[in-house]
mmCIF file of C-alpha atoms in Angstrom:
data_model
loop_
_atom_site.group_PDB
_atom_site.id
_atom_site.type_symbol
_atom_site.label_atom_id
_atom_site.label_comp_id
_atom_site.label_asym_id
_atom_site.label_seq_id
_atom_site.Cartn_x
_atom_site.Cartn_y
_atom_site.Cartn_z
ATOM 1 C CA UNK A 35 7.677 -69.110 17.884
ATOM 2 C CA UNK A 36 9.798 -72.019 16.915
ATOM 3 C CA UNK A 37 10.360 -71.888 13.580
ATOM 4 C CA UNK A 38 7.450 -74.005 11.856
ATOM 5 C CA UNK A 39 5.079 -74.444 14.417
ATOM 6 C CA UNK A 40 2.315 -72.096 15.587
ATOM 7 C CA UNK A 41 1.416 -70.909 18.820
ATOM 8 C CA UNK A 42 -0.952 -72.957 20.943
ATOM 9 C CA UNK A 43 -3.741 -69.990 20.956
ATOM 10 C CA UNK A 44 -2.831 -69.375 16.852
ATOM 11 C CA UNK A 45 -3.522 -73.332 16.295
ATOM 12 C CA UNK A 46 -7.254 -73.306 18.008
ATOM 13 C CA UNK A 47 -7.918 -70.580 16.581
ATOM 14 C CA UNK A 48 -7.380 -72.268 12.693
ATOM 15 C CA UNK A 49 -9.278 -75.722 13.887
ATOM 16 C CA UNK A 50 -12.401 -73.878 15.649
ATOM 17 C CA UNK A 51 -12.550 -71.761 12.330
ATOM 18 C CA UNK A 52 -12.456 -74.627 10.352
ATOM 19 C CA UNK A 53 -14.359 -76.628 11.793
ATOM 20 C CA UNK A 54 -17.000 -73.343 11.646
ATOM 21 C CA UNK A 55 -16.926 -73.471 7.980
ATOM 22 C CA UNK A 56 -16.810 -76.794 7.745
ATOM 23 C CA UNK A 57 -20.480 -77.088 9.541
ATOM 24 C CA UNK A 58 -22.099 -73.849 7.486
ATOM 25 C CA UNK A 59 -21.191 -75.908 4.182
ATOM 26 C CA UNK A 60 -22.516 -79.136 6.072
ATOM 27 C CA UNK A 61 -26.002 -77.439 7.722
ATOM 28 C CA UNK A 62 -26.285 -74.964 4.402
ATOM 29 C CA UNK A 63 -26.529 -72.579 6.156
ATOM 30 C CA UNK A 64 -25.032 -69.398 4.203
ATOM 31 C CA UNK A 65 -22.841 -66.643 4.967
ATOM 32 C CA UNK A 66 -26.121 -64.072 5.239
ATOM 33 C CA UNK A 67 -28.025 -66.398 7.250
ATOM 34 C CA UNK A 68 -25.217 -66.815 9.754
ATOM 35 C CA UNK A 69 -24.435 -62.996 9.810
ATOM 36 C CA UNK A 70 -28.636 -62.313 10.738
ATOM 37 C CA UNK A 71 -28.304 -64.984 12.968
ATOM 38 C CA UNK A 72 -25.385 -63.464 14.852
ATOM 39 C CA UNK A 73 -25.966 -60.361 14.433
ATOM 40 C CA UNK A 74 -22.506 -59.687 12.676
ATOM 41 C CA UNK A 75 -21.184 -57.597 10.023
ATOM 42 C CA UNK A 76 -19.440 -59.457 6.851
ATOM 43 C CA UNK A 77 -16.178 -58.367 7.963
ATOM 44 C CA UNK A 78 -16.328 -59.244 11.169
ATOM 45 C CA UNK A 79 -17.387 -63.039 10.161
ATOM 46 C CA UNK A 80 -14.530 -63.025 7.329
ATOM 47 C CA UNK A 81 -12.139 -62.050 10.293
ATOM 48 C CA UNK A 82 -13.010 -64.467 12.658
ATOM 49 C CA UNK A 83 -13.333 -67.490 10.157
ATOM 50 C CA UNK A 84 -12.046 -66.848 6.598
ATOM 51 C CA UNK A 85 -9.302 -64.533 7.296
ATOM 52 C CA UNK A 86 -6.732 -65.609 4.379
ATOM 53 C CA UNK A 87 -4.087 -62.881 4.912
ATOM 54 C CA UNK A 88 -4.052 -63.439 8.984
ATOM 55 C CA UNK A 89 -4.959 -66.055 11.527
ATOM 56 C CA UNK A 90 -8.810 -65.995 12.052
ATOM 57 C CA UNK A 91 -9.664 -64.958 15.288
ATOM 58 C CA UNK A 92 -12.643 -66.390 16.132
ATOM 59 C CA UNK A 93 -11.918 -65.508 20.115
ATOM 60 C CA UNK A 94 -12.940 -62.404 19.570
ATOM 61 C CA UNK A 95 -16.419 -63.600 19.658
ATOM 62 C CA UNK A 96 -18.954 -62.675 22.307
ATOM 63 C CA UNK A 97 -20.550 -65.418 24.296
ATOM 64 C CA UNK A 98 -24.319 -64.686 22.885
ATOM 65 C CA UNK A 99 -22.429 -65.280 18.927
ATOM 66 C CA UNK A 100 -20.790 -68.324 20.327
ATOM 67 C CA UNK A 101 -24.296 -69.548 21.958
ATOM 68 C CA UNK A 102 -25.711 -69.353 18.275
ATOM 69 C CA UNK A 103 -22.368 -70.826 16.509
ATOM 70 C CA UNK A 104 -23.522 -73.532 18.923
ATOM 71 C CA UNK A 105 -27.045 -73.639 18.432
ATOM 72 C CA UNK A 106 -27.559 -73.651 14.762
ATOM 73 C CA UNK A 107 -24.162 -75.256 13.887
ATOM 74 C CA UNK A 108 -24.661 -78.467 16.219
ATOM 75 C CA UNK A 109 -21.166 -78.422 17.318
ATOM 76 C CA UNK A 110 -19.990 -81.039 19.609
ATOM 77 C CA UNK A 111 -19.373 -80.310 23.252
ATOM 78 C CA UNK A 112 -15.403 -81.390 22.017
ATOM 79 C CA UNK A 113 -15.261 -78.434 19.349
ATOM 80 C CA UNK A 114 -16.354 -76.248 22.150
ATOM 81 C CA UNK A 115 -14.367 -77.792 24.737
ATOM 82 C CA UNK A 116 -11.393 -77.870 22.936
ATOM 83 C CA UNK A 117 -11.226 -74.307 20.764
ATOM 84 C CA UNK A 118 -12.582 -72.605 25.066
ATOM 85 C CA UNK A 119 -9.449 -74.522 26.797
ATOM 86 C CA UNK A 120 -7.165 -72.310 27.129
#
């Protein structure tokens, strides 16, 4: 890693986590509701999208979980492709 620059995967994860957090607010979906829909625990949701101490880790989610986010949050094709491209 070059000083001051993050690896591409880290930046991609942070960008996607920011999009998900923004969409949750935009669509007025609570953390409890998204946890119920996706079947994940509070700690897992925090690691995926809200981690303050480390980089968020949305790339650890399952395809089923990603589908739920896409459907519920109405993520754009561009947002999804930018996240999954490697």
